[in-house]
Short mmCIF file of C-alpha atoms in Angstrom, two decimals:
data_model
loop_
_atom_site.label_atom_id
_atom_site.label_comp_id
_atom_site.label_asym_id
_atom_site.label_seq_id
_atom_site.Cartn_x
_atom_site.Cartn_y
_atom_site.Cartn_z
CA UNK K 1 -119.97 -157.85 -25.24
CA UNK K 2 -121.89 -157.60 -21.96
CA UNK K 3 -123.46 -154.45 -20.55
CA UNK K 4 -124.54 -154.13 -16.93
CA UNK K 5 -126.75 -151.27 -15.77
CA UNK K 6 -125.74 -150.27 -12.24
CA UNK K 7 -127.09 -146.73 -12.26
CA UNK K 8 -129.49 -147.26 -9.38
CA UNK K 9 -127.52 -149.64 -7.17
CA UNK K 10 -126.25 -146.80 -4.97
CA UNK K 11 -129.79 -146.27 -3.66
CA UNK K 12 -129.61 -149.60 -1.81
CA UNK K 13 -126.71 -148.26 0.27
CA UNK K 14 -129.03 -145.56 1.65
CA UNK K 15 -131.70 -148.04 2.71
CA UNK K 16 -131.74 -148.09 6.54
CA UNK K 17 -132.49 -151.83 6.45
CA UNK K 18 -129.47 -152.57 4.30
CA UNK K 19 -126.75 -154.51 6.10
CA UNK K 20 -123.34 -152.88 6.07
CA UNK K 21 -121.59 -156.20 5.39
CA UNK K 22 -124.14 -157.43 2.84
CA UNK K 23 -124.71 -154.52 0.48
CA UNK K 24 -125.25 -155.20 -3.22
CA UNK K 25 -123.70 -151.87 -4.27
CA UNK K 26 -120.49 -152.42 -2.32
CA UNK K 27 -120.25 -156.07 -3.33
CA UNK K 28 -120.57 -155.26 -7.02
CA UNK K 29 -117.90 -152.55 -7.11
CA UNK K 30 -115.54 -154.42 -4.79
CA UNK K 31 -115.61 -157.50 -6.99
CA UNK K 32 -115.43 -155.49 -10.23
CA UNK K 33 -112.33 -153.57 -9.15
CA UNK K 34 -110.71 -156.73 -7.83
CA UNK K 35 -111.23 -158.53 -11.15
CA UNK K 36 -109.92 -155.59 -13.16
CA UNK K 37 -106.78 -155.39 -11.05
CA UNK K 38 -106.24 -159.15 -11.07
CA UNK K 39 -106.59 -159.36 -14.86
CA UNK K 40 -104.49 -156.32 -15.64
CA UNK K 41 -101.19 -157.97 -14.72
CA UNK K 42 -99.87 -154.64 -13.48
CA UNK K 43 -97.83 -154.62 -10.29
CA UNK K 44 -95.56 -151.97 -8.82
CA UNK K 45 -91.99 -153.11 -9.36
CA UNK K 46 -90.74 -151.84 -6.01
CA UNK K 47 -93.43 -153.27 -3.73
CA UNK K 48 -94.90 -156.67 -2.97
CA UNK K 49 -98.56 -157.25 -3.77
CA UNK K 50 -101.14 -159.13 -1.71
CA UNK K 51 -104.32 -160.21 -3.51
CA UNK K 52 -107.45 -162.13 -2.50
CA UNK K 53 -109.47 -164.57 -4.60
CA UNK K 54 -112.73 -162.69 -4.01
CA UNK K 55 -113.71 -159.37 -2.50
CA UNK K 56 -117.07 -160.81 -1.36
CA UNK K 57 -117.20 -164.17 0.40
CA UNK K 58 -120.16 -165.99 1.87
CA UNK K 59 -119.84 -167.15 5.45
CA UNK K 60 -118.27 -170.63 5.55
CA UNK K 61 -116.51 -170.38 2.18
CA UNK K 62 -112.76 -170.40 1.59
CA UNK K 63 -110.80 -167.37 0.52
CA UNK K 64 -107.32 -167.65 -0.99
CA UNK K 65 -104.50 -165.14 -0.51
CA UNK K 66 -101.58 -164.73 -2.90
CA UNK K 67 -98.44 -162.73 -2.19
CA UNK K 68 -96.25 -161.59 -5.09
CA UNK K 69 -92.91 -160.52 -3.65
CA UNK K 70 -90.52 -157.99 -5.05
CA UNK K 71 -87.75 -159.89 -6.87
CA UNK K 72 -85.20 -157.37 -5.61
CA UNK K 73 -86.34 -157.87 -2.00
CA UNK K 74 -87.12 -161.58 -1.61
CA UNK K 75 -88.82 -162.83 1.53
CA UNK K 76 -86.63 -165.47 3.14
CA UNK K 77 -88.94 -166.63 5.94
CA UNK K 78 -92.62 -167.59 5.82
CA UNK K 79 -94.60 -164.34 6.11
CA UNK K 80 -97.64 -164.03 8.35
CA UNK K 81 -100.91 -162.38 7.45
CA UNK K 82 -102.82 -160.63 10.25
CA UNK K 83 -106.58 -160.50 9.72
CA UNK K 84 -108.80 -157.91 11.39
CA UNK K 85 -112.54 -157.21 11.45
CA UNK K 86 -112.60 -153.49 11.94
CA UNK K 87 -109.93 -152.97 14.60
CA UNK K 88 -110.41 -156.36 16.25
CA UNK K 89 -107.79 -159.04 15.44
CA UNK K 90 -109.23 -162.32 14.18
CA UNK K 91 -106.36 -164.65 13.34
CA UNK K 92 -102.82 -164.88 11.98
CA UNK K 93 -102.23 -166.95 8.82
CA UNK K 94 -98.82 -168.27 7.79
CA UNK K 95 -98.14 -168.20 4.03
CA UNK K 96 -96.34 -171.04 2.26
CA UNK K 97 -95.11 -171.76 -1.25
CA UNK K 98 -94.35 -174.90 -3.23
CA UNK K 99 -90.94 -173.82 -4.53
CA UNK K 100 -88.69 -170.72 -4.40
CA UNK K 101 -90.13 -169.41 -7.68
CA UNK K 102 -93.80 -169.82 -6.68
CA UNK K 103 -95.82 -167.09 -4.95
CA UNK K 104 -96.69 -167.31 -1.29
CA UNK K 105 -100.22 -168.60 -0.64
CA UNK K 106 -102.63 -169.07 2.26
CA UNK K 107 -106.25 -170.15 2.71
CA UNK K 108 -108.80 -168.99 5.26
CA UNK K 109 -112.32 -170.25 5.99
CA UNK K 110 -114.55 -167.24 6.58
CA UNK K 111 -116.51 -168.02 9.74
CA UNK K 112 -117.16 -164.44 10.89
CA UNK K 113 -119.26 -161.82 9.14
CA UNK K 114 -117.95 -158.31 8.58
CA UNK K 115 -115.45 -156.19 6.69
CA UNK K 116 -112.01 -157.79 6.87
CA UNK K 117 -108.63 -156.16 6.54
CA UNK K 118 -105.43 -158.12 6.06
CA UNK K 119 -101.98 -156.71 6.84
CA UNK K 120 -98.72 -158.47 6.00
CA UNK K 121 -95.23 -157.30 6.90
CA UNK K 122 -92.15 -158.71 5.20
CA UNK K 123 -88.83 -157.71 3.70
CA UNK K 124 -89.15 -154.20 5.08
CA UNK K 125 -92.45 -153.65 3.28
CA UNK K 126 -96.16 -153.81 4.11
CA UNK K 127 -99.01 -155.17 1.99
CA UNK K 128 -102.70 -154.85 2.69
CA UNK K 129 -105.93 -156.36 1.36
CA UNK K 130 -109.61 -156.05 2.13
CA UNK K 131 -112.67 -158.26 1.66
CA UNK K 132 -116.20 -158.68 3.00
CA UNK K 133 -117.75 -161.79 4.52
CA UNK K 134 -121.54 -161.80 4.34
CA UNK K 135 -124.41 -164.10 5.24
CA UNK K 136 -126.22 -165.87 2.44
CA UNK K 137 -129.68 -164.48 1.72
CA UNK K 138 -131.92 -167.45 1.10
CA UNK K 139 -134.70 -165.36 -0.44
CA UNK K 140 -132.37 -164.42 -3.32
CA UNK K 141 -130.77 -167.84 -3.81
CA UNK K 142 -133.66 -170.26 -3.17
CA UNK K 143 -135.74 -169.54 -6.25
CA UNK K 144 -137.08 -173.07 -6.84
CA UNK K 145 -140.87 -173.12 -6.35
CA UNK K 146 -142.27 -175.25 -3.52
CA UNK K 147 -145.05 -177.12 -5.36
CA UNK K 148 -146.39 -178.91 -2.30
CA UNK K 149 -146.79 -175.61 -0.45
CA UNK K 150 -148.36 -173.91 -3.47
CA UNK K 151 -150.82 -176.79 -3.91
CA UNK K 152 -151.78 -176.61 -0.23
CA UNK K 153 -152.19 -172.84 -0.46
CA UNK K 154 -154.41 -173.17 -3.53
CA UNK K 155 -156.64 -175.77 -1.86
CA UNK K 156 -157.09 -173.68 1.28
CA UNK K 157 -157.85 -170.48 -0.63
CA UNK K 158 -160.36 -172.02 -3.02
CA UNK K 159 -158.04 -172.09 -6.02
CA UNK K 160 -156.39 -174.90 -7.92
CA UNK K 161 -153.02 -175.83 -9.33
CA UNK K 162 -152.67 -175.61 -13.10
CA UNK K 163 -150.38 -177.95 -14.94
CA UNK K 164 -149.72 -178.67 -18.60
CA UNK K 165 -152.61 -181.13 -18.91
CA UNK K 166 -155.23 -178.60 -17.73
CA UNK K 167 -153.76 -175.56 -19.46
CA UNK K 168 -155.84 -175.93 -22.65
CA UNK K 169 -159.08 -176.32 -20.72
CA UNK K 170 -158.26 -173.32 -18.54
CA UNK K 171 -157.60 -171.10 -21.57
CA UNK K 172 -160.95 -172.15 -23.07
CA UNK K 173 -162.77 -171.35 -19.83
CA UNK K 174 -161.14 -167.94 -19.62
CA UNK K 175 -162.13 -167.22 -23.23
CA UNK K 176 -165.75 -168.19 -22.52
CA UNK K 177 -165.79 -166.00 -19.43
CA UNK K 178 -164.44 -163.07 -21.43
CA UNK K 179 -167.15 -163.50 -24.10
CA UNK K 180 -169.87 -163.79 -21.46
CA UNK K 181 -168.64 -160.65 -19.75
CA UNK K 182 -168.61 -158.75 -23.04
CA UNK K 183 -172.19 -159.83 -23.84
CA UNK K 184 -173.55 -159.16 -20.35
CA UNK K 185 -175.87 -156.17 -19.86
CA UNK K 186 -174.29 -153.05 -18.45
CA UNK K 187 -174.09 -152.86 -14.72
CA UNK K 188 -176.48 -150.31 -13.21
CA UNK K 189 -174.90 -148.40 -10.40
CA UNK K 190 -177.44 -147.48 -7.77
CA UNK K 191 -176.97 -144.28 -5.80
CA UNK K 192 -178.85 -143.30 -2.67
CA UNK K 193 -181.14 -140.25 -2.90
CA UNK K 194 -182.03 -139.54 0.73
CA UNK K 195 -178.63 -138.04 1.54
CA UNK K 196 -178.83 -135.48 -1.29
CA UNK K 197 -179.78 -131.83 -0.76
CA UNK K 198 -182.26 -131.89 -3.63
CA UNK K 199 -184.19 -134.68 -1.91
CA UNK K 200 -184.76 -132.53 1.20
CA UNK K 201 -185.84 -129.55 -0.89
CA UNK K 202 -188.38 -131.73 -2.70
CA UNK K 203 -189.63 -133.22 0.57
CA UNK K 204 -190.19 -129.80 2.15
CA UNK K 205 -191.89 -128.57 -1.04
CA UNK K 206 -194.38 -131.49 -1.04
CA UNK K 207 -195.14 -131.06 2.65
CA UNK K 208 -195.69 -127.33 2.17
CA UNK K 209 -197.87 -127.92 -0.90
CA UNK K 210 -199.96 -130.45 0.98
CA UNK K 211 -200.48 -128.02 3.89
CA UNK K 212 -201.37 -125.18 1.46
CA UNK K 213 -204.00 -127.27 -0.35
CA UNK K 214 -205.57 -128.37 2.92
CA UNK K 215 -205.88 -124.78 4.05
CA UNK K 216 -207.37 -123.69 0.72
CA UNK K 217 -209.96 -126.46 0.65
CA UNK K 218 -210.89 -125.95 4.25
CA UNK K 219 -209.65 -129.28 5.46
CA UNK K 220 -207.60 -127.71 8.23
#
């Protein structure tokens, strides 16, 4: 049993920097619904059904189309699938099959990003499919650390690269530093006194007292 928490994915759709053709929320639900429909085996008996191998395709990958025709309305000639990005036509794909009992199939290499819509007309009926072609995000796929870059960054910033051989020594040094910090005398925080109101009151009091004593002793 697998559980997937998708409660907060919708927030990414509201992000102004989120690409319309590369949205994690849309990709998840598109692929989930496509898999559920493909695995259900349910198909309307009076209509042909056009399915795609994936609802989300990376640019440059292949996508496969499968057409299940209505047995009561067989398609005699090779049907053609019209692909659109929005309202702009992209290409027309002919579908073929290996034998009369096999489904019609076609393959397309996704070389354009965007939201695709496929329309197929045949045997007096119309079938439609949708999928998204998106650009690969290297920051989410390239997760292997670049050790040469990290070593160079550590050298330039005054750090060092830790490996398995130096791990024990590093742990010992950190433990010694923690003990030394715990045994160190408390840090005295110094605060300035000249910018306090009490300091000016005391200064004026001493100056006034000094003037008063001079007057009393006849020094002024």
